[in-house]
mmCIF file of C-alpha atoms in Angstrom:
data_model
loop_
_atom_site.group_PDB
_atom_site.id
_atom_site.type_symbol
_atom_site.label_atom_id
_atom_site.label_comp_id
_atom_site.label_asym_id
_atom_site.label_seq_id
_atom_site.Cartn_x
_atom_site.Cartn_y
_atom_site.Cartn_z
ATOM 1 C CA UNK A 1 54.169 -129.702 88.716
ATOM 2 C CA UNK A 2 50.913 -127.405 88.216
ATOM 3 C CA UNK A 3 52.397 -125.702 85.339
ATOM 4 C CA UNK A 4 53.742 -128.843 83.675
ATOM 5 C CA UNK A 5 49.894 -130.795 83.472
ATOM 6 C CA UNK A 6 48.621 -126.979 82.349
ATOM 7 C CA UNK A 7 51.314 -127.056 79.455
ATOM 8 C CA UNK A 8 50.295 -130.611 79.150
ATOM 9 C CA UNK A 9 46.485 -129.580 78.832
ATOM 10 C CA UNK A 10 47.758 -126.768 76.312
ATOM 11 C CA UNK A 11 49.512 -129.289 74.114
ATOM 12 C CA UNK A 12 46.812 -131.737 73.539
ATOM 13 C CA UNK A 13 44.671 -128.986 72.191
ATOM 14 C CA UNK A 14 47.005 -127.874 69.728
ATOM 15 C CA UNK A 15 47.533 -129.463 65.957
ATOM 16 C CA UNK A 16 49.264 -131.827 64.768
ATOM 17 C CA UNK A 17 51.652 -129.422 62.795
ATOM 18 C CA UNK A 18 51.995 -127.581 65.959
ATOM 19 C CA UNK A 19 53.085 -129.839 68.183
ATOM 20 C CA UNK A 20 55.591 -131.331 66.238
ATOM 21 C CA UNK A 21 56.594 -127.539 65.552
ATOM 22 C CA UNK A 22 56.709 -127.351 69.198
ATOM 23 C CA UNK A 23 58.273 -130.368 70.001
ATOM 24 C CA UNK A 24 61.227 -129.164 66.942
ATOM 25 C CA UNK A 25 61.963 -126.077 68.539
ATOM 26 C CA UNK A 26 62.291 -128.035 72.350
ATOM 27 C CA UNK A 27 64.441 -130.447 70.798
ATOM 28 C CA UNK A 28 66.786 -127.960 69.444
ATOM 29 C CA UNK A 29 67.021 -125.597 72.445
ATOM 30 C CA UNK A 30 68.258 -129.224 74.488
ATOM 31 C CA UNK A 31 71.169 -129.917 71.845
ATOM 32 C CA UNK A 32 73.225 -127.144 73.485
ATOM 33 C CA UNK A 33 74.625 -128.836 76.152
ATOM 34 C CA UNK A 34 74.958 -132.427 73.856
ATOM 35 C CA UNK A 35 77.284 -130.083 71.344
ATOM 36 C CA UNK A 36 79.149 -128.739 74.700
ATOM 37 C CA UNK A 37 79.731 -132.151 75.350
ATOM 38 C CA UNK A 38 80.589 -133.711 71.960
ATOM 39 C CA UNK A 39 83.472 -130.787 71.513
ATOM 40 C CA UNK A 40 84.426 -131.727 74.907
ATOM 41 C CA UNK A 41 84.258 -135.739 74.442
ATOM 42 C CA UNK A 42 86.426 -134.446 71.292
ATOM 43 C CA UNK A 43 89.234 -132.487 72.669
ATOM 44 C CA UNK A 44 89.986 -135.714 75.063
ATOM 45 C CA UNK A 45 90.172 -137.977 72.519
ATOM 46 C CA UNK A 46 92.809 -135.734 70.708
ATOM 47 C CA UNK A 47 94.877 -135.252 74.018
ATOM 48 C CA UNK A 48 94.759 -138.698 74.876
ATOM 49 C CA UNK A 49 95.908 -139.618 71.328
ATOM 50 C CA UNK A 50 98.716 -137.080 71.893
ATOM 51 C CA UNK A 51 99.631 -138.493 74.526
ATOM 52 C CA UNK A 52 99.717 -142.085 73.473
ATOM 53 C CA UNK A 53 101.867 -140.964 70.257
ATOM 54 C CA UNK A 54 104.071 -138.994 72.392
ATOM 55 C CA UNK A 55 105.103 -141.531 74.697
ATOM 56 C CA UNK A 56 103.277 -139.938 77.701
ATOM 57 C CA UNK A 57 100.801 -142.534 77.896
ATOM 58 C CA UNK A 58 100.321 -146.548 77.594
ATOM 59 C CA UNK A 59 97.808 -148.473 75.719
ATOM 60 C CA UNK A 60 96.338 -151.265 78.116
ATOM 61 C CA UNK A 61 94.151 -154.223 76.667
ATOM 62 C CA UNK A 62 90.426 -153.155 77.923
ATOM 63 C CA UNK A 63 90.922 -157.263 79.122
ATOM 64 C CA UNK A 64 93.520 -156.291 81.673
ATOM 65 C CA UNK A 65 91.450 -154.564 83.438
ATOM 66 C CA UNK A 66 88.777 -157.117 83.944
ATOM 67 C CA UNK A 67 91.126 -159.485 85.412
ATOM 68 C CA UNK A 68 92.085 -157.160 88.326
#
């Protein structure tokens, strides 16, 4: 945790511009894994769509499963 509060220290002193150039670039280095995950999230709707159209899988009311 050191080396976070020094960053932290390190931050504060910085301007306004570069902080929120700072914070830009963090924020974009972190979307990686959300893309990863939105392609993935994707690619399951499509085979489960597939699969309903094919006949491989059943559409149940999101109520049935409540009353179980």
């Amino acid at each position: 945790m050191p080396i976070v509060a020094e960053l932290a220290a390190q931050i504060q002193q910085l301007s306004a511009q570069d902080r929120h150039e700072l914070l830009r670039l963090l924020m974009v280095g972190s979307d990686d894994g959300d893309q990863d995950a939105d392609e993935a999230w994707r690619n399951e709707i499509v085979r489960r769509v597939k699969a309903i159209r094919n006949g491989e899988a059943a559409i149940r009311a999101l109520q049935d499963d409540w009353r179980e």
